[in-house]
Short mmCIF file of C-alpha atoms in Angstrom, two decimals:
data_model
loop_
_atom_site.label_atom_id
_atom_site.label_comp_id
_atom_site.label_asym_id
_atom_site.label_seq_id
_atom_site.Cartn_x
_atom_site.Cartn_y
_atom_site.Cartn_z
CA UNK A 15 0.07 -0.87 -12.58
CA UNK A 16 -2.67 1.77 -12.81
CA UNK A 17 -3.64 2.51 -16.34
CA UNK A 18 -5.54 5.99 -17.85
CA UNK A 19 -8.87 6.66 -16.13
CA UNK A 20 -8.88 4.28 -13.47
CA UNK A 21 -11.01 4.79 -10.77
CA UNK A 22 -10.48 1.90 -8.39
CA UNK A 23 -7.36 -0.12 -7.24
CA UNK A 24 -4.21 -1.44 -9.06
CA UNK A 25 -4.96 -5.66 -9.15
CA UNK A 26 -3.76 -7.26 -6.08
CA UNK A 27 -0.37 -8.88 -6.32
CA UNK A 28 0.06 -9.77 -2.25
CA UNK A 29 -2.26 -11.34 0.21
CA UNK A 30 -2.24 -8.43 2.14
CA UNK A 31 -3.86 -6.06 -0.61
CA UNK A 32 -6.24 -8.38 -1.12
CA UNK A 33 -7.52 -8.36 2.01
CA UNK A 34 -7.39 -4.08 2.10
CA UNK A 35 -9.77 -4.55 -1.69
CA UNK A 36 -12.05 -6.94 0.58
CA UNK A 37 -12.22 -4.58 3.79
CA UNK A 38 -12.78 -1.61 1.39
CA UNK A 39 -15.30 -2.95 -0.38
CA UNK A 40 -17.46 -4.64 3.03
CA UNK A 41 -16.90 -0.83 4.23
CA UNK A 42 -17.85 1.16 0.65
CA UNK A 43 -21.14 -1.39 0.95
CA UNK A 44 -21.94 -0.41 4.68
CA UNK A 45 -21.65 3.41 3.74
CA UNK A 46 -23.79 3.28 1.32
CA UNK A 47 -26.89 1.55 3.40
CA UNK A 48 -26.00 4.30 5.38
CA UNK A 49 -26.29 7.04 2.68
CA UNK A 50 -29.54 5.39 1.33
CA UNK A 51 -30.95 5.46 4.94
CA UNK A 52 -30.57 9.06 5.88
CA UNK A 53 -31.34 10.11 2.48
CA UNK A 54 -34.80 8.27 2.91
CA UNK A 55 -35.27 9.83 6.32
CA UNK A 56 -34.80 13.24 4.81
CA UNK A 57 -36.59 12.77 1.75
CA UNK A 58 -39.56 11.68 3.94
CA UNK A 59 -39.34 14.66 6.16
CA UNK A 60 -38.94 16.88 3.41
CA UNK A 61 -42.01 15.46 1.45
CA UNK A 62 -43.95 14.75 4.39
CA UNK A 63 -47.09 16.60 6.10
CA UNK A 64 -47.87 14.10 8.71
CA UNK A 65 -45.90 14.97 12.48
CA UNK A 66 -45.58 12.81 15.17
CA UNK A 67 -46.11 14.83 18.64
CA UNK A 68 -43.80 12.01 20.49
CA UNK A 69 -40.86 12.62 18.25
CA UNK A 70 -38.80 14.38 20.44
CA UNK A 71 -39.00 12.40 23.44
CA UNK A 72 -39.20 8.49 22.12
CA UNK A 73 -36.97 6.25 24.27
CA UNK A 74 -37.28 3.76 21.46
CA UNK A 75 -35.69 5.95 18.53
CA UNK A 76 -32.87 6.61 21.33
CA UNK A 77 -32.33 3.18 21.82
CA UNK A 78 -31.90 2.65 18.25
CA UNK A 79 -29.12 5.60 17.56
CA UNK A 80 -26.99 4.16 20.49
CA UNK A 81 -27.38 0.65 19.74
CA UNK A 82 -27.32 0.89 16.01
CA UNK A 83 -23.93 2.96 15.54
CA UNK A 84 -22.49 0.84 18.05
CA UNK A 85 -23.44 -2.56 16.33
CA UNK A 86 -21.91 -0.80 12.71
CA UNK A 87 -18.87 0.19 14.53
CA UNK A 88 -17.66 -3.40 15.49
CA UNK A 89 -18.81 -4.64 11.95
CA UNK A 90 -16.23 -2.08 10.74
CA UNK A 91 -13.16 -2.22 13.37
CA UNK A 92 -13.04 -6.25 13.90
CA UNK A 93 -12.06 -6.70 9.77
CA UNK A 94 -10.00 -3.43 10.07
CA UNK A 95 -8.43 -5.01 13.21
CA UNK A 96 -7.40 -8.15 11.68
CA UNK A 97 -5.70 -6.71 9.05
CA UNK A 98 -3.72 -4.26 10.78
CA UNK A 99 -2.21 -7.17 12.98
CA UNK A 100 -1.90 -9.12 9.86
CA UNK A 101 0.11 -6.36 8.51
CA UNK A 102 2.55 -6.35 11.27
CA UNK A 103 2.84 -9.77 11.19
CA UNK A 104 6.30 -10.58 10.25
CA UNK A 105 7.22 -14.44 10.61
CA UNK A 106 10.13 -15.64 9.67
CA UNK A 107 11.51 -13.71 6.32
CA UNK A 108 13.06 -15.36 3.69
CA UNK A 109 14.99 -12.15 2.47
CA UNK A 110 15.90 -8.64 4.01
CA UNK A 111 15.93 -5.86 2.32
CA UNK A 112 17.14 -2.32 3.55
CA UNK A 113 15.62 0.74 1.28
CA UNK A 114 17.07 3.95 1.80
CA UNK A 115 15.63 7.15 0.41
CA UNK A 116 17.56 10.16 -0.72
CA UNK A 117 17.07 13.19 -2.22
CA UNK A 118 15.68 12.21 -4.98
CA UNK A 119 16.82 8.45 -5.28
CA UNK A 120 16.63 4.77 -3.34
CA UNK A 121 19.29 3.03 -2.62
CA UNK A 122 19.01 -0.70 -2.11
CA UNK A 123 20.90 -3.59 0.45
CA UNK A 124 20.26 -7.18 0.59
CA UNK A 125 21.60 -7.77 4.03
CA UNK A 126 21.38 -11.45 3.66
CA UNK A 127 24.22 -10.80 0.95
CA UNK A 128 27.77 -9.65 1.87
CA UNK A 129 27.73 -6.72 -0.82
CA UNK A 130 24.70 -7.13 -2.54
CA UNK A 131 23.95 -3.27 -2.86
CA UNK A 132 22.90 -0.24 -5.37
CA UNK A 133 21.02 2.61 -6.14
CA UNK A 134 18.27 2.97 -7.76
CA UNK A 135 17.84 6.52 -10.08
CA UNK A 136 14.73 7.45 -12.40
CA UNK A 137 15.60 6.90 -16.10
CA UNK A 138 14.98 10.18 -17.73
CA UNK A 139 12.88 10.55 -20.19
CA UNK A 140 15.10 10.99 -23.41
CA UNK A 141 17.08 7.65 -22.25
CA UNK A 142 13.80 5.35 -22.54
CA UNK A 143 13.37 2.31 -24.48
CA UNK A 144 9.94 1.65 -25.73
CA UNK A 145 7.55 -0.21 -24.07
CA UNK A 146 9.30 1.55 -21.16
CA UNK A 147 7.01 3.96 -18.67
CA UNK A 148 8.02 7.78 -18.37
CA UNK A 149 8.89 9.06 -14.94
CA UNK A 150 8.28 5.42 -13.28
CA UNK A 151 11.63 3.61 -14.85
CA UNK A 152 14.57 2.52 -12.51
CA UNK A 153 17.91 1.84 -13.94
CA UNK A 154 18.12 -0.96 -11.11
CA UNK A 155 14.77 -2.51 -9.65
CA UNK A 156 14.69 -4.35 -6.08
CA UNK A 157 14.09 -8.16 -7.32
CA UNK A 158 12.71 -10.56 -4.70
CA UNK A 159 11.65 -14.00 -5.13
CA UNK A 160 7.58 -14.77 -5.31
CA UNK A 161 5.90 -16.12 -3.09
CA UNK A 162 8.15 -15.81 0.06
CA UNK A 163 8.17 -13.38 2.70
CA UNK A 164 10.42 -10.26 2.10
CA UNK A 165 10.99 -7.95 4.76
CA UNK A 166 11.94 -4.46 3.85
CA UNK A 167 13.45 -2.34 6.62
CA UNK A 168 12.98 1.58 5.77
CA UNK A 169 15.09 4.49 6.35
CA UNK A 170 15.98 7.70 5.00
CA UNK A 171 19.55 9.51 4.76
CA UNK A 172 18.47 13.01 4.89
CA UNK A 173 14.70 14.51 5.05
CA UNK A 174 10.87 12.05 5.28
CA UNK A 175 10.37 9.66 2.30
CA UNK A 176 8.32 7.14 1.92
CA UNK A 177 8.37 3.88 -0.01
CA UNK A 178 4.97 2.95 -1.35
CA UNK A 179 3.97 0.00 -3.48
CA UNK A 180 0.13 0.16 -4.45
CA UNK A 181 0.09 -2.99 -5.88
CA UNK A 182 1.56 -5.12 -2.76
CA UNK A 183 -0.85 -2.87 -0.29
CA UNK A 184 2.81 -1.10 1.35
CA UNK A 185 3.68 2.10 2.33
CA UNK A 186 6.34 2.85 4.96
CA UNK A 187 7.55 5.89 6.38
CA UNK A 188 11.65 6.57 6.05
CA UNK A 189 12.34 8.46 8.66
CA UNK A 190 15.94 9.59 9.13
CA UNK A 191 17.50 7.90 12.22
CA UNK A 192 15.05 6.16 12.67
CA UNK A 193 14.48 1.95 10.92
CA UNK A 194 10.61 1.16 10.08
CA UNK A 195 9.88 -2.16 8.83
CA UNK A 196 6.97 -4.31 6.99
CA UNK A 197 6.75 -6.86 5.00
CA UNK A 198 4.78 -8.18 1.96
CA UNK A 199 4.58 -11.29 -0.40
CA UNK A 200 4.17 -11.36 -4.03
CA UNK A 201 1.57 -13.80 -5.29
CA UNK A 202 2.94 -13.60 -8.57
CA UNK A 203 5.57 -12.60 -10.98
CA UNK A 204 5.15 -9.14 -12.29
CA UNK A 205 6.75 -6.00 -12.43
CA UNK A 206 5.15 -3.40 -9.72
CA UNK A 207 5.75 0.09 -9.56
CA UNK A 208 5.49 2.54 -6.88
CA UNK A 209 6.88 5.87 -6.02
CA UNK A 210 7.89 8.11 -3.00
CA UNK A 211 4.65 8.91 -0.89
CA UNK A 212 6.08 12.03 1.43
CA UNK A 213 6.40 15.45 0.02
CA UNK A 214 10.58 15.65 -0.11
CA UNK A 215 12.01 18.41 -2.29
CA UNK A 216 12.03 19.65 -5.46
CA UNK A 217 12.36 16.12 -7.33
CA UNK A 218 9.78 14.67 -4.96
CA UNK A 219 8.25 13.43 -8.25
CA UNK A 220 11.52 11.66 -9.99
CA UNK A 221 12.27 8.56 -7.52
CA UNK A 222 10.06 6.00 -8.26
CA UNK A 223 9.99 2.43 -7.12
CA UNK A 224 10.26 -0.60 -9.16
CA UNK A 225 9.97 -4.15 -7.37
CA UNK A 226 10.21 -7.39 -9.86
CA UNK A 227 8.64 -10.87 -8.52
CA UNK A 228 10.47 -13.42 -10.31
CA UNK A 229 10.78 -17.28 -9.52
CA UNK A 230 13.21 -18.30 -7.02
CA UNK A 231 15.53 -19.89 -8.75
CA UNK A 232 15.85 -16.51 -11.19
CA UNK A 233 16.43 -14.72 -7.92
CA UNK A 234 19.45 -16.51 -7.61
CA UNK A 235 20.58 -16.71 -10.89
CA UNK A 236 20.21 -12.47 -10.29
CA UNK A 237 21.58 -12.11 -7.06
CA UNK A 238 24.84 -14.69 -8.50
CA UNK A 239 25.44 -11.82 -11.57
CA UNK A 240 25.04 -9.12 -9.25
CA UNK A 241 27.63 -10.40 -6.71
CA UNK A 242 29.91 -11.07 -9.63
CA UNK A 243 29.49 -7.63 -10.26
CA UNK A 244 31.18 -6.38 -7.73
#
């Protein structure tokens, strides 16, 4: 999770954000050759008494702010590209997941499971434990099982959520009537925290997100007590 004065992103816990941190960083790197170049050029002009009566009409210097931009463009969209279809990418899911947002709550069903089901409220802040975190505590988090594909399929019961996990690079619209889906895998065990993304009412700030990567064979063990549950 993020901690006090962080300025970049939470540590990766998905192949997918890893490969965002990677694409961000090959596209921070090209903006800043950019920035150093035009702040060169107008340094230069700035500091400069020499002219050039050719400068306005040089076919060369045209050819070289068409081609250039061009060439910079494709370095940028072909990484951005692959990442976008590996995002959508969605082969074959181990476990399916339906989140629901309400105001100001999720609610949770494992549709591979009969009635594997719950909701998912903020713990307020004079019922926390310590070592607990304020305003980002469930009383039930969405387990899954590392290192498998888990495909969430995102809705919304009455105005636009939006279920957003930092650490696992996701962030879905829920749009009521309407089912969006992605998909993520958790490299490792961990406890990741996110928190509703769209502007939705007064408690906009009070439904966070709580996923927990454990092992599959504490999945079950989970997912066994749960049923029982019922």
């Amino acid at each position: 999770m993020a901690h006090p004065s962080q300025l970049g992103f939470q540590d990766a816990a998905s192949p997918v954000m890893e490969e965002l941190i990677h694409f961000h960083d090959h596209t921070l790197m090209i903006v800043f050759l950019i920035s150093t170049l035009v702040l060169y050029i107008i340094t230069a002009m700035v500091t400069t008494k020499l002219t050039n009566k050719y400068i306005l009409d040089s076919q060369e210097i045209e050819i070289v702010w068409t081609i250039l931009p061009a060439i910079i463009l494709i370095m940028i969209a072909l990484p951005s590209l692959r990442i976008l279809y590996l995002m959508d990418e969605i082969n074959d899911p181990h476990l399916t997941i339906k989140a629901m947002g309400h105001q100001w709550y999720w609610s949770y069903e494992y549709t591979d499971y009969e009635d594997l089901g719950f909701d998912s409220y903020m713990i307020q802040t004079q019922d926390l434990t310590p070592g607990q975190f304020r305003l980002l505590e469930t009383d039930h988090r969405m387990v899954v099982p590392m290192e498998s594909p888990i495909r969430v399929l995102v809705s919304a019961e009455d105005v636009l959520h939006s279920w957003a996990v930092p650490a696992l690079g996701v962030k879905m619209d829920a749009v009521p009537g309407r089912l969006n889906q992605t998909a993520f895998i958790v490299s490792r065990p961990g406890i990741y925290y996110g928190q509703c993304s769209e502007i939705c009412g007064a408690n906009h700030s009070f439904m966070p997100i709580v996923v927990e990567a454990v092992p599959l064979e504490h999945f079950e063990a989970w997912s066994s007590s749960m049923l029982e549950e019922v």
